[in-house]
Coordinates of C-alpha atoms in Angstrom, one line a residue:
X1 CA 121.3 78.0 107.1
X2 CA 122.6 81.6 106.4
X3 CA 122.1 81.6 103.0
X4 CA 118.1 80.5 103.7
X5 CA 117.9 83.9 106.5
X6 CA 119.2 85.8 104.0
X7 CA 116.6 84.9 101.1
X8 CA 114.3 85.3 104.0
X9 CA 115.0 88.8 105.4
X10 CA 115.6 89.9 101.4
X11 CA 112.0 89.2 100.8
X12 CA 110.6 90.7 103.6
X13 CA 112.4 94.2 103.2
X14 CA 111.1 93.7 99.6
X15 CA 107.8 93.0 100.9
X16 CA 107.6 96.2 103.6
X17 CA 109.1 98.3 100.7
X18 CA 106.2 97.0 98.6
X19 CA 103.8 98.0 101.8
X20 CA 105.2 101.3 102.3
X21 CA 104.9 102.2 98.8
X22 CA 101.3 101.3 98.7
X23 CA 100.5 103.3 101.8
X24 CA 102.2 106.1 100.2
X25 CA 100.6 105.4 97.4
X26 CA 97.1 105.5 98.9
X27 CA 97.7 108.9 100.7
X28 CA 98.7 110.1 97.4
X29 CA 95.1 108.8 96.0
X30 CA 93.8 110.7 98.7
X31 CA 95.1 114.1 98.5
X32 CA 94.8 114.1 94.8
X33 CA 91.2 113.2 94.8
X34 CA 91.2 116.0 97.7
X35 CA 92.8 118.7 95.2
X36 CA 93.0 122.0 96.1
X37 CA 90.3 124.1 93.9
X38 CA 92.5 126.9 92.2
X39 CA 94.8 123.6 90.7
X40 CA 91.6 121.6 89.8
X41 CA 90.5 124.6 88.3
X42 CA 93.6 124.9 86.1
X43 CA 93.8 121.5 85.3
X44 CA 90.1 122.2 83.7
X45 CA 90.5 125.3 81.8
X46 CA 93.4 123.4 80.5
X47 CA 91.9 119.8 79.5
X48 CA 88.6 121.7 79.0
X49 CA 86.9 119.7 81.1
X50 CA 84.6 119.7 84.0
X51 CA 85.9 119.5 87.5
X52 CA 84.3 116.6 88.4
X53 CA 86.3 114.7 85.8
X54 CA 89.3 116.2 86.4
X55 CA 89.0 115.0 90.2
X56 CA 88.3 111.8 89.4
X57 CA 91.1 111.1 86.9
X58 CA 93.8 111.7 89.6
X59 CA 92.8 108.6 91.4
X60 CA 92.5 106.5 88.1
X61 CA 96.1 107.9 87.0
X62 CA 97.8 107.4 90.4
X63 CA 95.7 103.6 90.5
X64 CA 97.3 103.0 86.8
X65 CA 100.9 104.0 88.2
X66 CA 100.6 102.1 91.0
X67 CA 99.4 98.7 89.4
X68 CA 102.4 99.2 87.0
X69 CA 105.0 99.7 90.0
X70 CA 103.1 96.6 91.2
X71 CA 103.6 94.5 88.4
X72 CA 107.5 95.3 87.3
X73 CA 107.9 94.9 91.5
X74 CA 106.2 91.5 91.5
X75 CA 108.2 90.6 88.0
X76 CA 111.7 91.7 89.7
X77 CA 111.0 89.2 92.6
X78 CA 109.9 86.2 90.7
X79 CA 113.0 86.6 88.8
X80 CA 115.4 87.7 91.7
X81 CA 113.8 84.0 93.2
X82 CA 115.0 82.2 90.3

């Protein structure tokens, strides 16, 4: 019976981590695609690109991290289950 409360509250702390990271996660999403100009501006004299696709690669790149923290995440549980 303990043993099954454990497994229990183990998955939910990894669940509410997973959450919490995701919020995170999407307020970083936010304040990147939110950049401030003189960084934006940087980043473009540097890629030598325009600003418009500099601000919206910080969204894809932080999506792209996130679904890859997602999927090891998701991987570590199914085996952590076995």
């Amino acid at each position: 019976m303990f043993s099954s409360l454990k497994n229990k509250l183990n998955t939910f702390k990894s669940t509410l981590s997973l959450g919490v990271f995701l919020l995170f996660s999407a307020f970083a999403n936010q304040a990147l695609a939110a950049a401030d100009a003189g960084l934006v501006t940087e980043v473009t004299k540097t890629l030598g690109t325009s600003k418009d696709t500099v601000i919206a690669l910080g969204p894809l790149i932080m999506g792209v991290v996130g679904a890859i923290v997602l999927i090891v995440t998701v991987i570590g549980l199914i085996r952590k289950a076995k």
